[in-house]
Amino acid sequence: MARRRDYDVAVVGGGLLGAAIGWGLARTGQRVAVLDEGDVAYRASRGNFALVWVQSKGLGMPEYAAWTRRSSDRWGELAALLMDETKLDVAFARPGGFHLCLSEGELENRTQMLMRLHNQPRMVSYPYEMLDREGVRKLLPEIGPEVVGGSYCPLDGHCNSLRLLRALHTAMRARGAAYLANHVVAHIEPRGGGFRLATAAGDVRAGKLVLAAGNGNARLAPMVKLGAPVRPQRGQIVVTERVRPFLPYPVVTIRQTDEGSVMLGDSVEEAGFDDSVGSGVVAAIADRARRMFPLLGGLNVVRSWAALRVMTADGFPIYDQSAECPSAFIATCHSGVTLAANHALELAPMIAAGQLHPDLEVFSARRFDVPKAGRA
Amino acid sequence: MFRRLVEPERASVRLMVDGRPVTAAPGDSVAAALLAASVVACRTTPVSGTPRAPYCMMGICFDCLVTVDGVGNRQGCLTRVREGMVVATQQGKREVGR
């Protein structure tokens, strides 16, 4: 018996992942609903650092480096499509980016780490350079005396990530996707090849399901026989008043936004579901930034915030398709900005076609089922 | 546009505003001194370049930002005038070094 289906696809999660996938699905002609929580949700998509970053990603999983580079390469196309469909400029720039080191020890560690990364079998090839102090100073003349060098990768860039989230939402709705706020999903029932989602605002039925609910995926995934062992990892960010452009390249912990603010990051703390700001961490972030660029010491701080990354045990994303409910997919990562191009332009069409590409098998959560004793 | 309710009795304070000599009353805030000298638009906004004038006069709205003695984004309403002070109205974003 045919059942009425409200939508072809229900995407659970309205952050950068859910919105990118929802827009991508709508572009393929699917009837899409994006289910979101309310304003009290933990929203990594509103607290991130807005880098579109390649260097240093993928040590331990070269396929992740390739996936990241692919998204970075398609980001210009993503920005142009969003501009075309929404007239919103997400301020994508790809001048290359820096990782700066404040001691010889840091520089040595950085050098070794990038060598190990690029020496991996199956590693995607892309350019990067280790620079000494003079090499860095030619491109970043404002560095402080403690900067001994750093790494530069021409593929790195950044954007305005709040505008990205807005543009994705605008674009997906313009293509007919329904954005359903305050639809916290309590229960998912696989039914007749599709799904019934019991939500705080009533039932939603869809033929396919995409879980893109960030840390909420840990609770939802088992309902469709998927796994999402993710945990919140807190990061804090400090923002200064707007100043005239002085930093032509993003640094992994310091970048100047298109509107002039300077964002300082990025800390890593295991704090559970606690997104409060701590003055100790904020002070450490500000101090390190001031040592890299002493001019920052004269600026007023106007905001600081904390947000929760969505982190797996190995730090790599999960893309998976349920073996028992093959119309159910899951996507989770902590690089929703960098990977937005892939999520909209590559992953969404695969989901629309009902099958993840075999290249994505390496990102299955089944990798966490390996007995711990067997791991290095 | 603005006039003082009571003219100051004590000697005035001299400052420079955009290269022009301006006198103020002792105890004036920079924002009040600017308004009294008919310098109403004290800055333009950093993104859209819209003119702004002192508004709340109590440190909340940040609309009275000016450059004081070479330091940008100073709140004019919370900065007291001083003899010889150099004030500049601010066009858009401040500079990181000043």
PDB file of N, CA, C and O in Angstrom, chain A residues 75-116:
ATOM      1  N   TRP A  75      35.304  25.582  -3.722  1.00  0.00           N
ATOM      2  CA  TRP A  75      34.679  26.623  -2.896  1.00  0.00           C
ATOM      3  C   TRP A  75      34.335  27.875  -3.693  1.00  0.00           C
ATOM      4  O   TRP A  75      33.317  28.530  -3.464  1.00  0.00           O
ATOM      5  N   GLY A  76      35.185  28.213  -4.666  1.00  0.00           N
ATOM      6  CA  GLY A  76      34.901  29.377  -5.497  1.00  0.00           C
ATOM      7  C   GLY A  76      33.604  29.190  -6.268  1.00  0.00           C
ATOM      8  O   GLY A  76      32.789  30.116  -6.414  1.00  0.00           O
ATOM      9  N   GLU A  77      33.413  27.959  -6.743  1.00  0.00           N
ATOM     10  CA  GLU A  77      32.176  27.620  -7.461  1.00  0.00           C
ATOM     11  C   GLU A  77      30.972  27.725  -6.516  1.00  0.00           C
ATOM     12  O   GLU A  77      29.919  28.268  -6.892  1.00  0.00           O
ATOM     13  N   LEU A  78      31.157  27.231  -5.296  1.00  0.00           N
ATOM     14  CA  LEU A  78      30.082  27.327  -4.295  1.00  0.00           C
ATOM     15  C   LEU A  78      29.695  28.794  -4.056  1.00  0.00           C
ATOM     16  O   LEU A  78      28.515  29.158  -4.079  1.00  0.00           O
ATOM     17  N   ALA A  79      30.713  29.626  -3.840  1.00  0.00           N
ATOM     18  CA  ALA A  79      30.449  31.045  -3.559  1.00  0.00           C
ATOM     19  C   ALA A  79      29.746  31.705  -4.743  1.00  0.00           C
ATOM     20  O   ALA A  79      28.825  32.514  -4.564  1.00  0.00           O
ATOM     21  N   ALA A  80      30.156  31.351  -5.958  1.00  0.00           N
ATOM     22  CA  ALA A  80      29.549  31.950  -7.153  1.00  0.00           C
ATOM     23  C   ALA A  80      28.094  31.500  -7.304  1.00  0.00           C
ATOM     24  O   ALA A  80      27.217  32.302  -7.657  1.00  0.00           O
ATOM     25  N   LEU A  81      27.822  30.218  -7.024  1.00  0.00           N
ATOM     26  CA  LEU A  81      26.445  29.717  -7.113  1.00  0.00           C
ATOM     27  C   LEU A  81      25.553  30.415  -6.094  1.00  0.00           C
ATOM     28  O   LEU A  81      24.416  30.795  -6.395  1.00  0.00           O
ATOM     29  N   LEU A  82      26.076  30.580  -4.872  1.00  0.00           N
ATOM     30  CA  LEU A  82      25.270  31.240  -3.840  1.00  0.00           C
ATOM     31  C   LEU A  82      25.020  32.698  -4.199  1.00  0.00           C
ATOM     32  O   LEU A  82      23.931  33.228  -3.978  1.00  0.00           O
ATOM     33  N   MET A  83      26.030  33.342  -4.749  1.00  0.00           N
ATOM     34  CA  MET A  83      25.851  34.733  -5.193  1.00  0.00           C
ATOM     35  C   MET A  83      24.784  34.795  -6.269  1.00  0.00           C
ATOM     36  O   MET A  83      23.896  35.662  -6.247  1.00  0.00           O
ATOM     37  N   ASP A  84      24.840  33.850  -7.185  1.00  0.00           N
ATOM     38  CA  ASP A  84      23.880  33.828  -8.290  1.00  0.00           C
ATOM     39  C   ASP A  84      22.457  33.596  -7.775  1.00  0.00           C
ATOM     40  O   ASP A  84      21.509  34.240  -8.217  1.00  0.00           O
ATOM     41  N   GLU A  85      22.314  32.687  -6.821  1.00  0.00           N
ATOM     42  CA  GLU A  85      20.968  32.310  -6.379  1.00  0.00           C
ATOM     43  C   GLU A  85      20.413  33.219  -5.283  1.00  0.00           C
ATOM     44  O   GLU A  85      19.202  33.274  -5.076  1.00  0.00           O
ATOM     45  N   THR A  86      21.293  33.896  -4.536  1.00  0.00           N
ATOM     46  CA  THR A  86      20.802  34.672  -3.383  1.00  0.00           C
ATOM     47  C   THR A  86      21.253  36.125  -3.378  1.00  0.00           C
ATOM     48  O   THR A  86      20.787  36.904  -2.541  1.00  0.00           O
ATOM     49  N   LYS A  87      22.192  36.488  -4.248  1.00  0.00           N
ATOM     50  CA  LYS A  87      22.801  37.833  -4.255  1.00  0.00           C
ATOM     51  C   LYS A  87      23.572  38.118  -2.964  1.00  0.00           C
ATOM     52  O   LYS A  87      23.854  39.266  -2.640  1.00  0.00           O
ATOM     53  N   LEU A  88      23.879  37.072  -2.208  1.00  0.00           N
ATOM     54  CA  LEU A  88      24.661  37.260  -0.978  1.00  0.00           C
ATOM     55  C   LEU A  88      26.120  36.905  -1.260  1.00  0.00           C
ATOM     56  O   LEU A  88      26.419  35.861  -1.844  1.00  0.00           O
ATOM     57  N   ASP A  89      27.002  37.799  -0.823  1.00  0.00           N
ATOM     58  CA  ASP A  89      28.437  37.582  -1.004  1.00  0.00           C
ATOM     59  C   ASP A  89      28.989  36.941   0.267  1.00  0.00           C
ATOM     60  O   ASP A  89      29.012  37.573   1.316  1.00  0.00           O
ATOM     61  N   VAL A  90      29.422  35.697   0.166  1.00  0.00           N
ATOM     62  CA  VAL A  90      29.922  35.019   1.362  1.00  0.00           C
ATOM     63  C   VAL A  90      31.396  35.340   1.613  1.00  0.00           C
ATOM     64  O   VAL A  90      32.017  34.754   2.500  1.00  0.00           O
ATOM     65  N   ALA A  91      31.936  36.292   0.851  1.00  0.00           N
ATOM     66  CA  ALA A  91      33.271  36.845   1.094  1.00  0.00           C
ATOM     67  C   ALA A  91      34.359  35.782   1.098  1.00  0.00           C
ATOM     68  O   ALA A  91      35.267  35.812   1.927  1.00  0.00           O
ATOM     69  N   PHE A  92      34.272  34.869   0.152  1.00  0.00           N
ATOM     70  CA  PHE A  92      35.320  33.844   0.043  1.00  0.00           C
ATOM     71  C   PHE A  92      36.583  34.454  -0.544  1.00  0.00           C
ATOM     72  O   PHE A  92      36.536  35.159  -1.548  1.00  0.00           O
ATOM     73  N   ALA A  93      37.701  34.194   0.102  1.00  0.00           N
ATOM     74  CA  ALA A  93      39.007  34.608  -0.418  1.00  0.00           C
ATOM     75  C   ALA A  93      39.980  33.468  -0.178  1.00  0.00           C
ATOM     76  O   ALA A  93      39.909  32.778   0.840  1.00  0.00           O
ATOM     77  N   ARG A  94      40.858  33.252  -1.132  1.00  0.00           N
ATOM     78  CA  ARG A  94      41.806  32.144  -1.019  1.00  0.00           C
ATOM     79  C   ARG A  94      43.215  32.648  -1.318  1.00  0.00           C
ATOM     80  O   ARG A  94      43.833  32.267  -2.312  1.00  0.00           O
ATOM     81  N   PRO A  95      43.733  33.511  -0.419  1.00  0.00           N
ATOM     82  CA  PRO A  95      45.076  34.044  -0.661  1.00  0.00           C
ATOM     83  C   PRO A  95      46.185  33.102  -0.201  1.00  0.00           C
ATOM     84  O   PRO A  95      47.357  33.401  -0.365  1.00  0.00           O
ATOM     85  N   GLY A  96      45.809  31.953   0.353  1.00  0.00           N
ATOM     86  CA  GLY A  96      46.783  31.111   1.050  1.00  0.00           C
ATOM     87  C   GLY A  96      46.756  31.478   2.518  1.00  0.00           C
ATOM     88  O   GLY A  96      46.286  32.558   2.889  1.00  0.00           O
ATOM     89  N   GLY A  97      47.231  30.549   3.355  1.00  0.00           N
ATOM     90  CA  GLY A  97      47.164  30.808   4.793  1.00  0.00           C
ATOM     91  C   GLY A  97      48.404  30.339   5.532  1.00  0.00           C
ATOM     92  O   GLY A  97      49.189  29.537   5.019  1.00  0.00           O
ATOM     93  N   PHE A  98      48.552  30.877   6.730  1.00  0.00           N
ATOM     94  CA  PHE A  98      49.754  30.627   7.540  1.00  0.00           C
ATOM     95  C   PHE A  98      49.432  29.882   8.827  1.00  0.00           C
ATOM     96  O   PHE A  98      48.355  30.049   9.412  1.00  0.00           O
ATOM     97  N   HIS A  99      50.402  29.101   9.265  1.00  0.00           N
ATOM     98  CA  HIS A  99      50.448  28.610  10.640  1.00  0.00           C
ATOM     99  C   HIS A  99      51.758  29.169  11.194  1.00  0.00           C
ATOM    100  O   HIS A  99      52.830  28.867  10.663  1.00  0.00           O
ATOM    101  N   LEU A 100      51.681  30.026  12.213  1.00  0.00           N
ATOM    102  CA  LEU A 100      52.883  30.673  12.740  1.00  0.00           C
ATOM    103  C   LEU A 100      53.402  29.961  13.982  1.00  0.00           C
ATOM    104  O   LEU A 100      52.629  29.453  14.794  1.00  0.00           O
ATOM    105  N   CYS A 101      54.717  29.953  14.135  1.00  0.00           N
ATOM    106  CA  CYS A 101      55.364  29.282  15.269  1.00  0.00           C
ATOM    107  C   CYS A 101      56.123  30.307  16.110  1.00  0.00           C
ATOM    108  O   CYS A 101      56.808  31.184  15.573  1.00  0.00           O
ATOM    109  N   LEU A 102      56.006  30.151  17.436  1.00  0.00           N
ATOM    110  CA  LEU A 102      56.594  31.124  18.357  1.00  0.00           C
ATOM    111  C   LEU A 102      57.862  30.600  19.040  1.00  0.00           C
ATOM    112  O   LEU A 102      58.378  31.245  19.938  1.00  0.00           O
ATOM    113  N   SER A 103      58.340  29.412  18.625  1.00  0.00           N
ATOM    114  CA  SER A 103      59.611  28.916  19.160  1.00  0.00           C
ATOM    115  C   SER A 103      60.204  27.939  18.159  1.00  0.00           C
ATOM    116  O   SER A 103      59.496  27.426  17.291  1.00  0.00           O
ATOM    117  N   GLU A 104      61.505  27.692  18.306  1.00  0.00           N
ATOM    118  CA  GLU A 104      62.161  26.727  17.417  1.00  0.00           C
ATOM    119  C   GLU A 104      61.545  25.341  17.581  1.00  0.00           C
ATOM    120  O   GLU A 104      61.421  24.582  16.631  1.00  0.00           O
ATOM    121  N   GLY A 105      61.138  25.032  18.811  1.00  0.00           N
ATOM    122  CA  GLY A 105      60.501  23.740  19.057  1.00  0.00           C
ATOM    123  C   GLY A 105      59.190  23.601  18.299  1.00  0.00           C
ATOM    124  O   GLY A 105      58.916  22.569  17.680  1.00  0.00           O
ATOM    125  N   GLU A 106      58.379  24.653  18.336  1.00  0.00           N
ATOM    126  CA  GLU A 106      57.112  24.623  17.591  1.00  0.00           C
ATOM    127  C   GLU A 106      57.368  24.470  16.091  1.00  0.00           C
ATOM    128  O   GLU A 106      56.660  23.736  15.406  1.00  0.00           O
ATOM    129  N   LEU A 107      58.387  25.176  15.609  1.00  0.00           N
ATOM    130  CA  LEU A 107      58.681  25.136  14.170  1.00  0.00           C
ATOM    131  C   LEU A 107      59.144  23.736  13.759  1.00  0.00           C
ATOM    132  O   LEU A 107      58.744  23.225  12.709  1.00  0.00           O
ATOM    133  N   GLU A 108      59.961  23.124  14.606  1.00  0.00           N
ATOM    134  CA  GLU A 108      60.446  21.770  14.320  1.00  0.00           C
ATOM    135  C   GLU A 108      59.281  20.784  14.310  1.00  0.00           C
ATOM    136  O   GLU A 108      59.156  19.943  13.417  1.00  0.00           O
ATOM    137  N   ASN A 109      58.401  20.893  15.316  1.00  0.00           N
ATOM    138  CA  ASN A 109      57.223  20.011  15.364  1.00  0.00           C
ATOM    139  C   ASN A 109      56.355  20.179  14.122  1.00  0.00           C
ATOM    140  O   ASN A 109      55.844  19.205  13.567  1.00  0.00           O
ATOM    141  N   ARG A 110      56.180  21.439  13.721  1.00  0.00           N
ATOM    142  CA  ARG A 110      55.353  21.728  12.549  1.00  0.00           C
ATOM    143  C   ARG A 110      55.969  21.099  11.300  1.00  0.00           C
ATOM    144  O   ARG A 110      55.280  20.495  10.481  1.00  0.00           O
ATOM    145  N   THR A 111      57.281  21.279  11.158  1.00  0.00           N
ATOM    146  CA  THR A 111      57.989  20.729   9.998  1.00  0.00           C
ATOM    147  C   THR A 111      57.822  19.209   9.932  1.00  0.00           C
ATOM    148  O   THR A 111      57.495  18.647   8.886  1.00  0.00           O
ATOM    149  N   GLN A 112      58.039  18.556  11.085  1.00  0.00           N
ATOM    150  CA  GLN A 112      57.938  17.086  11.141  1.00  0.00           C
ATOM    151  C   GLN A 112      56.516  16.628  10.846  1.00  0.00           C
ATOM    152  O   GLN A 112      56.296  15.648  10.126  1.00  0.00           O
ATOM    153  N   MET A 113      55.551  17.326  11.425  1.00  0.00           N
ATOM    154  CA  MET A 113      54.148  16.920  11.248  1.00  0.00           C
ATOM    155  C   MET A 113      53.750  16.991   9.782  1.00  0.00           C
ATOM    156  O   MET A 113      53.123  16.067   9.250  1.00  0.00           O
ATOM    157  N   LEU A 114      54.126  18.085   9.115  1.00  0.00           N
ATOM    158  CA  LEU A 114      53.735  18.223   7.708  1.00  0.00           C
ATOM    159  C   LEU A 114      54.490  17.228   6.828  1.00  0.00           C
ATOM    160  O   LEU A 114      53.942  16.743   5.828  1.00  0.00           O
ATOM    161  N   MET A 115      55.716  16.891   7.208  1.00  0.00           N
ATOM    162  CA  MET A 115      56.443  15.855   6.450  1.00  0.00           C
ATOM    163  C   MET A 115      55.740  14.510   6.587  1.00  0.00           C
ATOM    164  O   MET A 115      55.546  13.787   5.614  1.00  0.00           O
ATOM    165  N   ARG A 116      55.351  14.176   7.820  1.00  0.00           N
ATOM    166  CA  ARG A 116      54.640  12.898   8.020  1.00  0.00           C
ATOM    167  C   ARG A 116      53.327  12.885   7.242  1.00  0.00           C
ATOM    168  O   ARG A 116      52.971  11.898   6.618  1.00  0.00           O
TER     169      ARG A 116
END
